[in-house]
Amino acid sequence: MFLLNHLWIILALPLLGAAANGLLGKHWPKSAVNGVAVGSVSLAFLAVAETVREFFQLAPQQIPYVSNYFTWMTAGNFRVDFSLQVDQLTVVMLLVVSFVGLLIHIYSTGYMAHEGGYYRFFSYLNLFMFFMLTLVLGANLIVMFVGWEGVGLCSYLLIGFYFLKKSAADAGKKAFIVTRIGDFGFTVGILLVFFTFGSVAFGDIFKQVSTWPSDAMGQWGTLTIICLLLFTGAIGKSAQLPLYVWLPDAMEGPTPVSALIHAATMVTAGVYMVARMNPLFSRAPSAMLAVAIVGAVTAFYSATIGLCQTDIKKVLAYSTVSQLGYMFLGCGVGAYAAGIFHLMTHAFFKGLLFLAAGSVIHAMGGDQEMFHMGGLRKKIPITFWTMFAATLAIAGAPGFAGFFSKDEILEAARSGPHANFSLWLLGIAGAGITSFYMFRLLFLTFFGKPRYDEHKVHVHESPRSMTIPLILLALLSVGGGWVAAPHFAGGVDYFEKFLHPVFSTYAPADTSMPDATMLPGPGEEATAGAGMEIVHALTGWPVIVALIGFLLAWWFYIKNTDIPKKIAKSAGGLYTLVYHKYYVDEIYLAVIVRPLLWISTNVLWHVVDEGIIDGTLHGIARGARESGEEARQLQSGNARSYAAWVVIGAVGFTVLLLVLWTKVVQ
């Protein structure tokens, strides 16, 4: 049990890589930088693999396995240990973060080969891995919070990597500021947790809350308030309405950053936190409903924006926001395992989509506009086939990873203990739209005639350092969901079974609700608690709407390419509204940003800072200077003048003594 007792090694390896490259990498050749960056993450992945092997040798009563290393902070009753833990949820997250992170590090060695600041990029990337693994391994809210804030810092550094480019620098600042809004609520939630339970350790919190009754629906009890505050942090970190606006702009960073931070790992931190705190959320049905509503609305809303985007990375950005919404929908309807399952499969196919998009951009010489592409299928075949697999996965094609995970979430929203027809309907609509805009991306990029100047753009396949990660992620996008496949034949969902102890140990005794809102799929009768049969799964609503989305995309962008322009023209203002992303950024700019800038400039700066603070200090200094100037005039250098002042002083002092003596005698 060596690594279970020394979990800090998993954190130390990428941290050492970040320090080595950050401090010394400027003087090293790129091969040395690669060796340190990729080597440290490779060793971290091997350490994770060994940790998982040791974990499976533990007895059930030893889980979660917690290692306390030292007391970090004490203040009165407040105590925080630097402690790390491993349980089933941690195992899933560790494997996803370390393996996908390793593939993206390898991919980056090819993608960033000709970029400046090479050592700095890999130092930031290693530092991100350290903080993300800290977030996942933390055994209390404070250690988790360190990782939480750390990945936010690394996000700022990596999004603004091209800091000489104004749009990239602005995007980095926007991400940092917007996520801080959510983090304020998260911080208050942590403080309220300590005030309520007297501890920030997960084990202590969950043991105490297991004896608490659940809040009633609509009741704003302590647990509900705590959960809503924690969820505020998740909204910011995981880019949900209304704090999603930072993520699309984050595409200004290098494509590997988009794949690692904004598809596979960092943005899923909010989902992981909600799942980790499930004993609290399960006793706060109003908070769970809020999570489900935000998730479902975000999933549908962001999907509609993806319909009209023409930048290949922007399409994938809004797709990420949408898919994160599905994860929150799953957690909000009580299907925590399904939400984490979609987190895992999404890491595979969305990481692949971003990396494949980077391969396309690499082949196109940096052009990201889909309407400047076309006909790339035969020129970059590895990129095409891997991206095709990822597109089938995210669309929910039967047999692919997204089919299993997304269908489980939608099934829970349809027939689970917290089923809600309206949220299910939003999820189904979002699934159909997702299929349409993803196949639209595929058709515009790889099919049809080339829409670029073939004499200027020499399209070529990416090097092996980039294509090998694509192939591995494509295999996971195809087979990564099969651990749940037996469930569709009335058997066991092995993924859910594995995570069951995390989500049942401290669960309320009875979380069931009437299934009055359950809606049968096409040609099936609603049967509460029954597993979906294969036929029903293959002919259910998610598959049907995905097929409709595919056929519409094929009809619009392969068969009749003039139709989209006609529809856009006939839609008029509606198309303009969606194309401009509902003008949310402009609204925020007008309602929040500009007023704050005006107040900062005209009130806080000119009035408070310059007028009051600086004015007071300058006034005191001016008074002292003028008084000194007057006093200086007394220093005339005339001996008779000095003698006269001495006589006047002596006479005055004598008179003062006589007056005081007279009062004493009387």
Short mmCIF file of N, CA, C and O in Angstrom, two decimals, residues 13 118 169 267 278 301 381 439 442:
data_model
loop_
_atom_site.label_atom_id
_atom_site.label_comp_id
_atom_site.label_asym_id
_atom_site.label_seq_id
_atom_site.Cartn_x
_atom_site.Cartn_y
_atom_site.Cartn_z
N LEU A 13 4.92 15.04 -8.61
CA LEU A 13 5.55 14.82 -9.91
C LEU A 13 5.26 15.95 -10.90
O LEU A 13 6.20 16.55 -11.45
N TYR A 118 7.83 28.21 -25.39
CA TYR A 118 7.56 26.77 -25.34
C TYR A 118 7.68 26.24 -23.92
O TYR A 118 6.80 25.53 -23.43
N ALA A 169 -5.37 38.23 -24.13
CA ALA A 169 -5.19 38.80 -22.79
C ALA A 169 -6.54 39.15 -22.16
O ALA A 169 -6.77 38.89 -20.97
N VAL A 267 -13.33 22.32 -16.38
CA VAL A 267 -14.74 22.71 -16.39
C VAL A 267 -15.64 21.64 -15.77
O VAL A 267 -16.80 21.92 -15.46
N ASN A 278 -22.79 15.04 -2.58
CA ASN A 278 -24.14 14.48 -2.78
C ASN A 278 -24.91 14.21 -1.49
O ASN A 278 -26.13 14.30 -1.49
N TYR A 301 -29.98 25.93 -24.32
CA TYR A 301 -29.63 27.29 -24.72
C TYR A 301 -28.31 27.32 -25.47
O TYR A 301 -28.19 27.92 -26.55
N PRO A 381 -6.85 12.06 -43.55
CA PRO A 381 -7.79 10.96 -43.24
C PRO A 381 -7.82 10.56 -41.77
O PRO A 381 -8.89 10.23 -41.25
N PHE A 439 -22.79 17.46 -36.90
CA PHE A 439 -22.65 16.96 -38.26
C PHE A 439 -22.51 18.12 -39.25
O PHE A 439 -21.86 17.97 -40.29
N LEU A 442 -18.90 18.70 -39.20
CA LEU A 442 -18.19 17.65 -39.92
C LEU A 442 -18.33 17.83 -41.43
O LEU A 442 -17.34 17.73 -42.18
#
